[in-house]
Structures are given as C-alpha cells and as structure tokens.
Amino acid sequence: MSNYHIKHLEEYFQVYRKSVRDPEAFWEEIAEEHFVWRKKWDRVLRWDFKKPEVAWFEGARLNITENCLDRHLPVRGDKTAILFEPNDPSGEAQHITYKELHERVCRMANVLKEHGVKKGDRICIYLPMIPELAVAVLACARIGAIHSVVFAGFSSNALATRINDSDCKLVITSDGSYRGAKTLNLKSIVDTALEDCPGVDTVLVARRTGEEVAMKDGRDKWLQPLLDEAYADCVAEIMDAEDPLFILYTSGSTGKPKGMVHSCGGYMVYTAYTFKNIFQYREQDVYWCTADIGWITGHSYIVYGPLANGATTVMFEGVPSYPDYGRFWEVVEKHRVNQFYTAPTAIRALAKESLDYVEKYDLSSLKVLGSVGEPINEEAWHWYNNNIGRNKCPIVDTWWQTETGGIMISPIPFVTPTTPTFATLPFIGIQPALMDEEGNEIKGNQVSGRLCIKFPWPSMARTIWGNHDRYRDTYFSAYADKYFTGDGASRDAVGYYRITGRVDDVIIVSGHNLGTAPIEDSINEHPAVAESAIVGFPHDVKGNALYGFVILKETGESRNRENLHKEINQQITEQIGPIAKLDKIQFVPGLPKTRSGKIMRRILRKIAAGQTDDLGDISTLLNPEVVQEIIDQAEV
Ligand code: WTA
C-alpha cells in the first residue's frame, strides 16, 4: 500500500496510527519514495523540545527546485506549471509550462549569481502577484540563497524592519503593482525603505505597470534585460536538508516581527504530502489558491506544495471585487478550476453581494473547496457550501500557521466527513493536545483548552532568525515538551477539533495576523497620544476589526477628534500598512490596569464587543473607576 495518497477513512486511520506509532519509519518511507535526493539521510529525526532543537533527514542532500522543476521535465515538461491570471480580466492569461518555468528560474538564478549572491545570503522579495514573484522565490532556492518575501501591501517602514532584521543584501521588486482599479508604486516604497537599510547594495526591478520610477545609479537595475542575457540553465546548489530555505515574518504579540526560518528537506516533504491529500490533486487538475505568495499559504500551497507534485497552480494578480464581485467565479469558469482555496474573509465579503455574481458562471469543474487563515463561521461555511460547492464539494477547513509550514488539522476531502466550523482531524503525523491553564493535558472528548502539538513534524519552523531564545520562549516554554500554538480549541464527541481563536495578543483581521504591540507603538508615536491599547472586536466581513483605546496627552486634549482618528490611521498605514488601520478609536481618560501596571485587555475586549454586563471581577484593578467611564463613552 502506498501511503502517499489516502483515499478512504479507514485508510486514514490506519496510516495515521502508523505515522504516530513509528514516525521515523513512516516519514522515511514517504521521503524515500516520492522525492529526489542527491544523498539520503543519516538519521530521520533528532529532536529535543527543551532546547528546542529539531532536525529532519539530517545528512541528506537535495535541492527543492530539482523536486519542483527538473524531475518533471521528462514527464510533464509541456504541462502548465503556473497559470497566471492578470488583474485586468481583458488581459491574457499566461500558461507557463514546467519547461518554461525551469528556464525562467535558471535565468533569474544566474542574474542573482552575477550580482554576487551566494548560498546562505538573504534576498528580500517585494513583488506583486506576477510570475516574477514565483520565479524569484524558486531562483533563490536554486542557488541556496534564503528568500524573505515581504507582502507588497506592507509599508516602507515594515519593509525596512524586515530587510534589516535578516540583513538582506539584495531586493527584488517591481515598478508598481495593480490592485483592482488602483496601482501602487512599489519602487518608491522600496526607495523610502532603503534610506534605512545600509546593507542593500542591489535592487532588481521588474516592469509591470510601466509607470515612471526613480532608478538609483549603481544600485537599481531593470530586471528584464538582465534575464534576457542570462544563461538559461543553472546547476542547482546542493543543500543540506536542514539548511534554511526561507525566512517569513509573522507578527508576534510583542516586539518586532518574528522571522520564522524553514528548512529545505522537511518543509518539502510535508508541504508536498499535505497538498496531494488535502486537495486530492490529480494529474489533470487545475488548482487555485487565492492567497498572496507574501504569506505562508502562498509559499506552501501556491509554490512549493503544488510544484513538488507537478500540479498546475493558478497565480491570480487581482482582487475578488474587481471589476465586480463575480471575478473569482469568472476565473473558476475560465480556467475550469478543480480545487479552490481561499479565506473566510473573502467568502464573507462575497456572500454579502448578490447571488447573480455567482450564478452567471459555470462552476461545475469544482471538486474541492478550501478555507484558511481564521475560523470560518457557520453562515459563511453554508454559503460557500451551497452556492459555490453546490453541496457536492467537500470543504476543507485547514488549520495551520506560518510556524507550522504546512496544514496541521484538516479534513481530507471525500475521506473525512465534514462538520461546519470544524477543522476536524489531525493530518497524518500530527499529534495535537489540549492543555489546561495549569499545564495538564486534557484527555478525552467534549473538552476545550489551549492547542499544543506534542511531537515534531517535518515542516515546523526551526528557529526565529537571529533569536533562538525568542523561539523557545514563544513556542516551547508555556508547556513543557510541547509546541504551543497560541490558539484555543475544542474537541467534540467524535474527536473533531474546532479552533476557537487566539489566546494571546495576536489579532486576526481579514485573515492577517496583527500583533497589538507594534500597532500601539505606532499610535503612541503620535505627538498628541500618551498611551494606547488595541483589542479586536467581531466584524462581519473581516472576522475581527481593531478597536483602539487612546489616552491623549494634556496638550492634545483640545484637538479635533475626527482629525486625530485620521492622523492616527495615517501613521499606522505608514509604519505598518493599511491592513492594521483601526476601525474604531475611543479617546479615554485612562486604561484599566492591574496593580503591576499591565493593561487588562480582557476588559477592553468585552467593552469593544459590547458585552459589558459580563466583565468579571474588576475589584483588583489599580483603577476600577475608569472602567465605567470607558463604558459610558464607548462607541458600540
Ligand atoms: C488562524 C495562516 C481557525 C489561527 C496559515 C492561527 C485558523 C493563525 C485557521 C495563523 C482555521 C489559520 N481555523 N483559525 N482553519 N487557519 N487560523 O501564520 O489563529 O498567517 O494561529 O498562517 O491563523 O496565521 P498565519
């Protein structure tokens, strides 16, 4: 029996048991039979969550691009690898075959080499969803450079922080990007960022919008002429399985963003294996994940997972609302998409619009629907199931994280019976545990607690770039010998998991993780602001939106509140990006604090959600009187 492709429930249980009973034998078999290695491992797994230290396939040598590209050339060289659908619906889609993708990656890899890039160097990629983005990612992997993709919606400040944190020496960007009816001048954002990034000596600029940009002599170069001249083949750098493949930043509840480091071998094995099963991908299928490659979902399930399986993966440059709310469904019809993977926030936004936008299109090609990034509410689940899946496409509600590299808890379509709002069962090899606040595992069913993982899996992040202590403190110190996810979850009578949301100070807005601390820091820099606290409150499209409680300095008290609201959001947009803007701001006389001076966000969350009759005990606060004042003036 091949364990690579699971086809029915009994087989799932059987393979799951095997993967847990003897993880090393299990993963060794998967790795051996389905990937190309230049040298096999000396040891499948070495781990110690105390240190923490995790190594999979140690001693093995490989290049992930040989698995994603070269090995497909003899069998599916003319098959479409990337199907690029541009922002403008009248623009032509591009079918980039495996052969062409291989050539484009090699050319880009050679351009990087000519600019002095070597194995282990960090390269920042700040590009819109155009083919160059996937090509740049793979080109870095080809030569062993570590890519750090920064989502092209982040501000110059956020970009500079990320470039400096991992010491990137080269940036790949474009003149501009299209987003619906708008364009954004990315190059000027890079220029501003680089005023604070002394380590960057080269900027390669792709042409997309054709708008005018400033090119700095000696630093900035147009990419296309360099690609045209570059040699179309490039020998792959042979990497150790544990060498870093990429860094991807995710928000923490405190401090600066965390550069999660993923490795070459384990990441490849796990993303490929999950992709095959969780989307039940078959050779002729067209698969579409609507995420941006700037997020982990795009890394694992637009680029690496699909390409390692020789799949056709759609790359969509546009937005769901342009030119109208039927755009997703138009693309599904046009390319006969079989698997469609998106975020609850997009589903909720589209569900608010007329069904005419859906009914105009033939969605009969769809087989599997996916959801990722935040809990999917019941209403959105049913809308998706009824109107998009027409009650015949299983919905895979996939729970995972930037840190986990791949999907951790999810149904397998046509295998696991689904239940709305439940991510259902752990994927093969994943051993979840629910913990109580005293640090004990809660056994049995119909329970809830904090979600941990008890045993390593191949694609887990190995460290935080430059800060292994923070990695340990964030993920391995809350519960002994366990990886702590930061999420709460429940387990129902049949053992299905339901993720209930973050239990720390990360807020998920439209599927994007936002830490409270950096937003508060940015607000506090406004000259009129003395102190602030951010919490999330329920929002019918975004899932959560941000509510800021702001104390003004005495000198700021007389200022126009409406203008201040705008100025504060402007400041957040500049320092972090528009996704972190506050929906509501309340100017308050004080913030509820514990006697040790910690802000009691729990109380603020209740106020923001309008649940003020259920505040719990506030008598231990340093300043309980302020709570009533805040409630009286609240914006809900
Ligand atoms: C949340 C995205 C409920 C969760 C892949 C997690 C989810 C955080 C789901 C990670 C889901 C992701 N149901 N919650 N299916 N998927 N989350 O790092 O809180 O951007 O910890 O990775 O998103 O977000 P990240």
XYZ file of C-alpha atoms and ligand atoms in Angstrom:
661
model
C 0.000 0.000 0.000
C 1.330 3.404 -0.867
C 0.720 5.788 2.000
C 1.197 8.804 -0.232
C -2.372 9.182 -1.390
C -5.132 8.465 1.110
C -8.483 7.557 -0.409
C -10.842 6.451 2.337
C -11.441 6.915 6.050
C -10.252 3.531 7.183
C -7.023 4.097 5.326
C -6.649 7.487 7.026
C -6.940 5.906 10.476
C -4.569 3.150 9.534
C -1.929 5.488 8.121
C -2.413 7.935 10.980
C -1.753 5.201 13.536
C 1.340 4.139 11.683
C 2.617 7.731 11.500
C 2.255 8.133 15.240
C 3.484 4.700 16.293
C 6.700 4.977 14.341
C 7.050 8.480 12.899
C 10.570 7.906 11.689
C 9.755 4.811 9.681
C 6.665 6.499 8.317
C 8.337 9.720 7.131
C 11.338 7.844 5.865
C 9.123 5.864 3.530
C 7.308 8.962 2.251
C 10.575 10.826 1.738
C 12.237 7.910 0.043
C 9.507 7.076 -2.434
C 8.295 10.466 -3.579
C 11.251 12.832 -3.788
C 14.651 13.133 -5.406
C 17.601 13.341 -3.076
C 21.245 13.729 -4.048
C 22.144 11.825 -0.910
C 19.930 10.044 1.617
C 19.835 11.000 5.302
C 21.927 9.554 8.061
C 19.117 9.940 10.529
C 15.406 10.645 10.029
C 14.734 12.690 13.156
C 16.585 14.235 16.035
C 14.641 16.369 18.461
C 14.514 17.950 21.853
C 11.733 20.432 22.567
C 13.588 21.655 25.652
C 16.413 23.268 23.744
C 14.448 23.388 21.375
C 16.108 21.556 18.528
C 14.515 19.686 15.653
C 16.245 18.133 12.638
C 14.632 16.009 9.956
C 16.517 13.960 7.369
C 19.859 15.075 8.732
C 22.750 14.409 6.422
C 20.515 14.308 3.346
C 21.388 16.481 0.348
C 18.925 17.915 -2.122
C 17.689 20.943 -3.953
C 13.977 21.628 -3.655
C 13.833 23.078 -7.176
C 15.006 19.769 -8.618
C 11.911 18.320 -6.989
C 9.647 21.157 -8.124
C 11.033 21.536 -11.658
C 13.772 19.309 -13.084
C 12.225 15.972 -12.254
C 9.024 16.925 -14.061
C 10.711 17.880 -17.313
C 10.827 14.414 -18.885
C 7.240 13.566 -17.906
C 5.353 16.839 -17.894
C 7.657 19.422 -19.422
C 4.840 20.847 -21.557
C 2.247 20.804 -18.807
C 1.283 24.200 -17.372
C 3.040 24.718 -14.077
C 1.871 28.268 -13.367
C -1.304 29.637 -14.853
C -1.082 33.370 -14.437
C -4.357 35.306 -14.446
C -3.745 39.065 -14.562
C -5.563 41.773 -12.646
C -7.236 43.065 -15.784
C -9.801 40.493 -16.959
C -9.264 41.502 -20.564
C -5.545 40.804 -20.247
C -4.269 37.491 -21.470
C -3.654 34.629 -19.057
C -0.169 33.097 -19.282
C 0.353 29.353 -19.286
C 3.897 28.836 -18.089
C 4.929 25.255 -18.670
C 7.322 23.321 -16.467
C 9.962 23.690 -19.180
C 9.490 27.442 -19.368
C 9.380 27.837 -15.619
C 12.599 25.881 -15.299
C 14.248 28.142 -17.821
C 12.969 31.332 -16.210
C 14.096 30.202 -12.780
C 17.554 29.343 -14.113
C 17.900 32.721 -15.807
C 16.886 34.545 -12.644
C 19.238 32.380 -10.585
C 22.090 33.308 -12.910
C 21.249 37.003 -12.633
C 21.403 36.713 -8.851
C 24.740 34.912 -9.073
C 26.113 37.619 -11.335
C 25.251 40.080 -8.626
C 27.325 38.211 -6.116
C 24.546 36.273 -4.399
C 25.782 33.105 -2.750
C 24.392 30.226 -0.755
C 23.088 31.447 2.590
C 22.691 35.125 1.549
C 19.328 36.672 2.323
C 17.309 38.137 -0.525
C 14.255 40.278 0.043
C 11.448 39.853 -2.475
C 8.866 42.642 -2.530
C 6.729 41.933 -5.569
C 3.088 41.823 -6.561
C 1.436 38.559 -7.639
C 3.159 38.356 -11.023
C 5.107 35.358 -12.352
C 8.428 37.012 -11.425
C 7.465 36.519 -7.767
C 7.289 32.729 -8.034
C 10.331 32.737 -10.299
C 12.336 34.815 -7.812
C 11.400 32.526 -4.928
C 12.498 29.449 -6.848
C 15.627 31.163 -8.174
C 16.773 31.819 -4.619
C 16.099 28.192 -3.740
C 18.015 27.128 -6.849
C 21.241 28.723 -5.621
C 20.692 28.236 -1.909
C 20.001 31.887 -1.140
C 17.437 32.370 1.621
C 14.371 34.222 0.377
C 12.453 36.587 2.570
C 9.252 37.545 0.792
C 7.578 40.639 2.195
C 3.914 41.070 1.279
C 3.686 44.018 -1.111
C 0.981 45.665 0.982
C 3.404 46.391 3.809
C 4.663 49.948 4.257
C 8.244 51.122 3.716
C 8.813 51.081 7.440
C 7.682 47.491 7.832
C 9.765 46.550 4.801
C 12.886 48.206 6.215
C 12.469 46.420 9.559
C 12.296 43.067 7.794
C 15.209 43.792 5.447
C 17.418 44.819 8.340
C 16.379 42.050 10.696
C 17.729 39.404 8.353
C 20.432 41.518 6.695
C 19.208 41.188 3.139
C 21.748 42.375 0.592
C 19.554 42.466 -2.484
C 15.920 43.397 -3.096
C 13.761 42.240 -5.979
C 10.783 44.490 -6.654
C 8.723 45.977 -9.484
C 7.912 49.461 -10.689
C 4.367 49.163 -9.457
C 1.509 46.799 -8.859
C -2.107 46.584 -9.958
C -4.788 46.062 -7.363
C -8.218 46.234 -8.873
C -8.738 49.700 -10.311
C -5.744 51.091 -8.448
C -1.995 50.977 -8.929
C 0.589 51.188 -6.215
C 4.120 52.440 -6.808
C 6.151 49.736 -5.113
C 9.510 51.055 -6.182
C 9.023 54.310 -4.318
C 8.131 52.334 -1.185
C 11.369 50.391 -1.592
C 13.311 53.629 -2.119
C 11.994 55.036 1.145
C 12.684 51.788 2.986
C 16.244 51.644 1.705
C 17.084 55.014 3.220
C 17.340 52.976 6.420
C 18.894 49.804 5.001
C 22.638 50.269 4.560
C 23.174 46.570 3.821
C 21.328 46.527 0.480
C 23.590 47.122 -2.483
C 21.406 45.969 -5.381
C 17.762 46.403 -6.351
C 16.397 44.469 -9.317
C 13.236 45.988 -10.741
C 10.640 44.112 -12.775
C 8.442 46.090 -15.166
C 4.747 45.720 -14.520
C 2.729 48.925 -14.592
C 5.159 50.862 -16.776
C 4.932 53.878 -14.522
C 7.806 56.209 -14.020
C 10.201 55.342 -11.214
C 13.476 56.719 -9.956
C 16.464 54.450 -10.585
C 19.469 54.983 -8.356
C 22.737 54.738 -10.231
C 24.860 51.754 -9.338
C 22.130 50.235 -7.153
C 18.956 49.814 -9.211
C 18.699 47.748 -12.379
C 15.885 46.730 -14.671
C 15.431 43.009 -14.401
C 14.254 42.051 -17.872
C 17.396 42.960 -19.880
C 19.475 41.017 -17.360
C 17.201 37.981 -17.685
C 17.332 38.159 -21.473
C 21.093 37.982 -21.396
C 21.400 35.354 -18.709
C 22.214 31.737 -19.454
C 19.071 29.554 -19.484
C 20.438 26.746 -17.380
C 21.780 26.820 -13.869
C 23.143 23.927 -11.890
C 21.250 23.570 -8.619
C 23.157 24.198 -5.419
C 23.031 21.026 -3.401
C 21.762 21.810 0.078
C 21.698 20.003 3.383
C 18.172 19.008 4.365
C 18.435 21.274 7.394
C 19.813 24.332 5.561
C 17.390 27.253 5.686
C 15.154 27.566 2.629
C 13.419 30.794 3.565
C 12.521 33.296 6.227
C 8.966 34.524 6.505
C 7.920 37.149 9.017
C 4.876 36.800 11.186
C 3.543 39.130 13.840
C 4.203 38.406 17.454
C 2.145 39.625 20.369
C 5.130 41.699 21.467
C 8.089 43.357 19.846
C 9.221 43.177 16.279
C 8.016 40.619 13.755
C 9.411 37.119 14.037
C 11.418 35.805 11.093
C 10.353 32.170 11.009
C 13.036 30.007 9.432
C 12.026 26.988 7.365
C 14.356 24.255 6.225
C 14.782 22.588 2.825
C 14.089 18.893 3.383
C 11.301 18.549 5.919
C 9.385 21.506 4.526
C 9.420 19.989 1.057
C 8.233 16.574 2.201
C 5.421 17.847 4.356
C 4.046 20.561 2.056
C 4.028 18.162 -0.894
C 2.359 15.371 1.048
C -0.327 17.599 2.552
C -1.021 19.240 -0.802
C -1.576 15.909 -2.511
C -4.012 14.652 0.101
C -5.816 17.723 1.343
C -6.678 18.840 -2.166
C -6.864 15.312 -3.626
C -4.894 16.639 -6.553
C -4.970 14.551 -9.752
C -2.694 14.968 -12.728
C -5.108 16.866 -14.986
C -6.486 19.161 -12.304
C -6.218 22.929 -12.190
C -5.682 24.112 -8.645
C -6.186 27.659 -7.414
C -5.200 29.178 -4.100
C -6.190 32.851 -3.922
C -3.638 33.788 -1.246
C -0.700 36.070 -1.910
C 2.755 34.492 -2.049
C 3.690 37.093 0.569
C 2.034 34.855 3.155
C 2.822 31.286 4.194
C -0.259 29.968 2.403
C 1.206 31.178 -0.868
C 4.662 29.774 -0.139
C 3.411 26.304 0.731
C 0.264 25.980 -1.362
C 0.834 28.135 -4.439
C 4.518 27.466 -4.985
C 6.239 24.575 -3.252
C 3.497 22.028 -2.460
C 1.797 22.138 -5.875
C 5.002 22.267 -7.917
C 6.555 19.387 -5.984
C 3.528 17.368 -7.151
C 3.766 18.533 -10.754
C 0.477 20.397 -10.434
C -0.972 23.288 -12.406
C -1.215 26.144 -9.931
C -3.089 29.353 -10.676
C -1.499 32.658 -9.715
C -4.029 35.473 -9.546
C -2.874 39.068 -9.586
C -6.220 40.715 -8.899
C -8.772 41.145 -6.156
C -12.172 39.466 -5.637
C -14.111 42.705 -6.188
C -12.667 43.899 -9.492
C -14.126 44.550 -11.997
C -17.034 43.193 -9.958
C -17.820 40.646 -7.264
C -18.023 37.842 -9.785
C -14.304 37.882 -10.544
C -13.374 34.704 -8.609
C -16.172 32.750 -10.234
C -15.315 34.070 -13.654
C -11.760 32.774 -13.213
C -13.039 29.403 -11.966
C -15.155 29.063 -15.109
C -12.479 30.352 -17.462
C -9.745 28.003 -16.287
C -12.008 25.115 -15.249
C -10.601 25.239 -11.718
C -10.923 21.964 -9.778
C -9.656 22.907 -6.332
C -10.314 26.350 -4.920
C -8.661 27.536 -1.700
C -9.480 30.897 -0.128
C -10.008 32.733 3.162
C -13.214 33.174 5.197
C -12.919 36.951 4.961
C -13.208 36.749 1.165
C -16.159 34.383 1.445
C -17.951 36.706 3.853
C -17.324 39.728 1.634
C -18.694 37.913 -1.435
C -21.630 36.442 0.452
C -22.855 39.971 1.137
C -23.248 40.616 -2.578
C -25.957 39.426 -4.917
C -26.009 35.748 -5.890
C -26.259 36.900 -9.507
C -22.483 37.279 -9.403
C -22.186 33.578 -8.705
C -24.992 32.244 -10.843
C -23.678 33.813 -14.014
C -20.830 31.329 -14.082
C -20.398 27.633 -14.632
C -18.730 26.283 -11.502
C -19.214 22.627 -12.375
C -15.457 21.992 -12.612
C -15.051 22.463 -8.849
C -14.337 19.362 -6.776
C -12.800 20.592 -3.529
C -13.152 23.890 -1.643
C -10.713 25.069 0.978
C -10.653 27.644 3.746
C -7.679 29.011 5.675
C -6.463 31.782 7.914
C -9.133 32.196 10.555
C -12.145 30.342 11.901
C -14.883 30.067 9.306
C -18.256 30.944 10.794
C -21.244 28.749 10.184
C -23.062 31.189 7.920
C -20.073 31.638 5.637
C -19.497 27.864 5.582
C -23.058 27.223 4.397
C -22.951 29.974 1.815
C -19.713 28.524 0.428
C -21.087 25.003 0.505
C -24.468 25.808 -1.049
C -23.587 28.404 -3.628
C -20.048 27.625 -4.662
C -19.790 23.904 -3.963
C -23.460 23.262 -4.827
C -23.437 20.757 -1.963
C -21.140 18.399 -3.785
C -17.676 19.756 -2.969
C -16.248 18.927 0.431
C -14.916 21.982 2.266
C -11.501 21.524 3.789
C -11.212 23.891 6.743
C -7.440 23.843 7.098
C -5.872 24.975 10.355
C -2.176 25.836 10.412
C 0.315 28.654 10.889
C 3.348 30.374 9.395
C 5.298 28.492 12.038
C 3.943 25.073 11.120
C 4.877 25.388 7.429
C 2.024 23.134 6.337
C -1.572 22.228 7.127
C -1.928 20.551 10.539
C -5.598 19.886 11.168
C -7.966 19.434 8.253
C -10.437 17.093 6.682
C -9.216 15.042 3.741
C -11.889 15.543 1.073
C -14.025 12.515 0.190
C -12.373 10.808 3.173
C -13.225 12.747 6.336
C -16.912 13.638 6.795
C -17.029 17.394 7.370
C -18.837 19.402 10.035
C -19.258 23.174 9.597
C -16.696 25.226 11.563
C -14.620 22.176 12.486
C -11.116 21.641 11.122
C -11.871 18.013 12.078
C -8.946 15.595 12.465
C -5.189 15.977 12.732
C -3.374 15.328 9.498
C -1.100 12.292 9.244
C 1.808 12.578 11.669
C 0.334 15.422 13.710
C -0.201 14.853 17.429
C -2.300 17.635 18.955
C -3.002 18.065 22.653
C -5.383 20.337 24.528
C -3.927 21.805 27.697
C -5.439 23.458 30.723
C -4.010 26.607 32.268
C -2.104 24.636 34.881
C -0.183 22.817 32.188
C -2.002 19.481 32.240
C -3.137 17.743 29.132
C -6.916 17.446 28.906
C -7.704 13.970 27.721
C -10.957 12.638 26.353
C -13.606 14.267 24.206
C -16.036 17.157 24.587
C -13.345 19.309 26.127
C -11.589 22.534 25.286
C -8.226 24.073 26.053
C -5.089 25.512 24.577
C -3.834 23.833 21.486
C -0.356 22.317 21.572
C 1.496 19.801 19.416
C 3.317 17.007 21.203
C 5.664 15.671 18.578
C 7.723 17.260 15.790
C 6.535 17.230 12.192
C 8.807 17.740 9.190
C 7.813 21.292 8.184
C 7.920 23.009 11.548
C 9.950 26.240 11.700
C 13.384 25.566 13.152
C 14.049 28.924 14.768
C 13.366 32.645 14.671
C 16.040 34.304 12.570
C 18.718 35.670 14.879
C 16.793 34.960 18.053
C 16.602 31.359 19.110
C 15.741 32.366 22.691
C 12.619 34.091 21.492
C 11.710 30.945 19.559
C 11.975 28.912 22.725
C 10.163 31.450 24.888
C 7.309 31.930 22.434
C 6.589 28.332 21.490
C 8.206 25.908 23.919
C 8.072 27.467 27.347
C 4.327 27.682 28.072
C 4.002 23.880 28.253
C 6.859 21.506 28.928
C 7.925 19.454 25.908
C 5.184 20.803 23.702
C 4.878 23.290 20.886
C 2.303 25.910 21.909
C 0.285 27.311 19.014
C -1.226 30.394 20.668
C -4.690 29.152 19.679
C -7.566 27.805 21.736
C -9.531 24.796 20.536
C -12.218 22.351 21.500
C -12.622 18.655 20.731
C -16.117 17.315 20.203
C -17.670 13.945 20.944
C -16.104 12.264 17.902
C -12.694 13.848 18.387
C -13.060 16.623 15.830
C -11.132 19.818 16.552
C -12.624 23.246 16.317
C -10.255 26.189 16.502
C -11.762 28.945 18.607
C -9.178 31.682 18.054
C -6.059 33.246 19.504
C -5.490 33.174 23.235
C -2.630 35.692 23.074
C -2.367 39.284 21.890
C -2.334 38.452 18.208
C -5.486 39.633 16.418
C -6.510 38.139 13.100
C -8.006 40.794 10.840
C -9.186 39.619 7.416
C -7.002 36.568 7.869
C -3.860 38.607 8.607
C -2.057 38.220 11.906
C -1.513 41.508 13.636
C 0.327 41.936 16.907
C -1.050 44.553 19.277
C 2.348 45.859 20.391
C 3.656 47.249 17.084
C 0.335 48.963 16.379
C 0.274 50.500 19.827
C 3.879 51.646 19.408
C 2.941 53.319 16.182
C -0.063 55.090 17.732
C 1.986 56.197 20.711
C 4.410 57.975 18.435
C 1.699 60.451 17.502
C 2.550 63.685 19.325
C -0.931 64.037 20.853
C -1.029 60.491 22.253
C 0.071 59.491 25.742
C -0.828 55.793 25.728
C -2.990 53.323 23.862
C -4.327 49.773 23.836
C -5.672 47.804 20.903
C -8.157 44.948 21.009
C -10.127 43.052 18.400
C -13.905 43.129 18.122
C -16.190 40.986 15.941
C -16.682 42.278 12.402
C -18.974 40.652 9.881
C -16.530 40.674 6.954
C -13.074 40.966 8.492
C -13.756 38.456 11.267
C -12.128 40.849 13.686
C -11.565 44.565 13.392
C -9.366 46.765 15.555
C -10.637 48.978 18.362
C -8.143 51.423 19.825
C -8.447 52.938 23.283
C -6.315 56.046 23.298
C -5.277 58.370 26.104
C -4.370 61.819 24.855
C -1.675 63.995 26.339
C -2.997 67.055 28.043
C -1.700 69.152 25.206
C -3.613 67.008 22.758
C -6.932 67.159 24.578
C -8.267 70.116 22.664
C -7.625 68.692 19.209
C -10.322 67.713 16.774
C -11.101 64.050 17.469
C -12.092 63.198 13.942
C -8.855 64.564 12.543
C -6.931 62.704 15.189
C -8.596 59.457 14.199
C -7.479 60.050 10.604
C -3.971 61.075 11.591
C -3.522 58.016 13.753
C -4.647 55.732 10.955
C -2.355 57.564 8.568
C 0.508 56.932 10.933
C -0.342 53.225 11.196
C -0.593 52.974 7.406
C 2.855 54.477 7.026
C 4.519 52.399 9.683
C 2.826 49.043 9.233
C 0.409 49.095 6.334
C -3.278 49.778 5.669
C -4.310 46.333 6.970
C -3.556 47.490 10.517
C -5.833 50.564 10.451
C -8.261 50.981 13.358
C -11.988 50.739 12.670
C -12.826 52.475 15.908
C -10.961 54.794 18.195
C -12.162 55.831 21.581
C -10.358 58.573 23.461
C -10.335 57.572 27.107
C -9.234 59.149 30.377
C -7.302 56.037 31.434
C -6.815 52.319 30.755
C -7.764 49.550 33.181
C -4.552 48.249 34.720
C -3.503 45.582 37.153
C -1.589 46.608 40.221
C 1.597 45.651 38.459
C 0.720 48.092 35.685
C -0.362 45.629 32.991
C -3.258 46.678 30.781
C -6.253 44.380 31.312
C -7.129 43.725 27.694
C -9.727 41.176 28.701
C -11.914 44.023 29.969
C -11.279 46.176 26.928
C -12.211 43.276 24.647
C -15.551 42.932 26.411
C -16.226 46.643 26.146
C -15.337 46.643 22.455
C -17.685 43.713 21.857
C -20.480 45.440 23.806
C -20.558 42.704 26.461
C -20.339 44.991 29.429
C -22.652 43.087 31.750
C -20.124 40.295 31.956
C -16.829 41.939 32.902
C -15.817 39.583 35.680
C -14.048 40.751 38.785
C -12.590 44.222 38.358
C -12.062 44.990 42.007
C -8.397 44.024 41.891
C -7.647 46.698 39.320
C -5.480 49.637 40.174
C -8.129 51.999 38.779
C -11.523 50.247 38.661
C -13.365 53.571 38.321
C -12.011 54.098 34.830
C -13.919 51.081 33.531
C -17.306 52.714 33.961
C -16.102 55.905 32.349
C -14.920 53.962 29.312
C -18.197 52.054 29.083
C -20.217 55.261 29.243
C -18.342 56.724 26.310
C -17.913 53.535 24.292
C -18.633 53.571 20.576
C -20.710 50.387 20.468
C -5.539 31.209 12.495
C -2.044 31.013 8.140
C -9.233 28.781 12.569
C -5.032 30.643 13.803
C -1.957 29.636 7.508
C -3.541 30.524 13.544
C -7.208 29.500 11.742
C -3.261 31.709 12.685
C -7.332 28.620 10.639
C -2.058 31.531 11.804
C -8.515 27.812 10.559
C -5.442 29.683 10.491
N -9.424 27.932 11.548
N -8.151 29.561 12.687
N -8.738 26.984 9.546
N -6.221 28.761 9.888
N -6.033 30.144 11.607
O 0.511 32.407 10.499
O -5.285 31.577 14.832
O -0.983 33.706 8.912
O -2.779 30.523 14.726
O -0.968 31.213 8.963
O -4.435 31.859 11.888
O -1.966 32.541 10.838
P -0.788 32.534 9.780
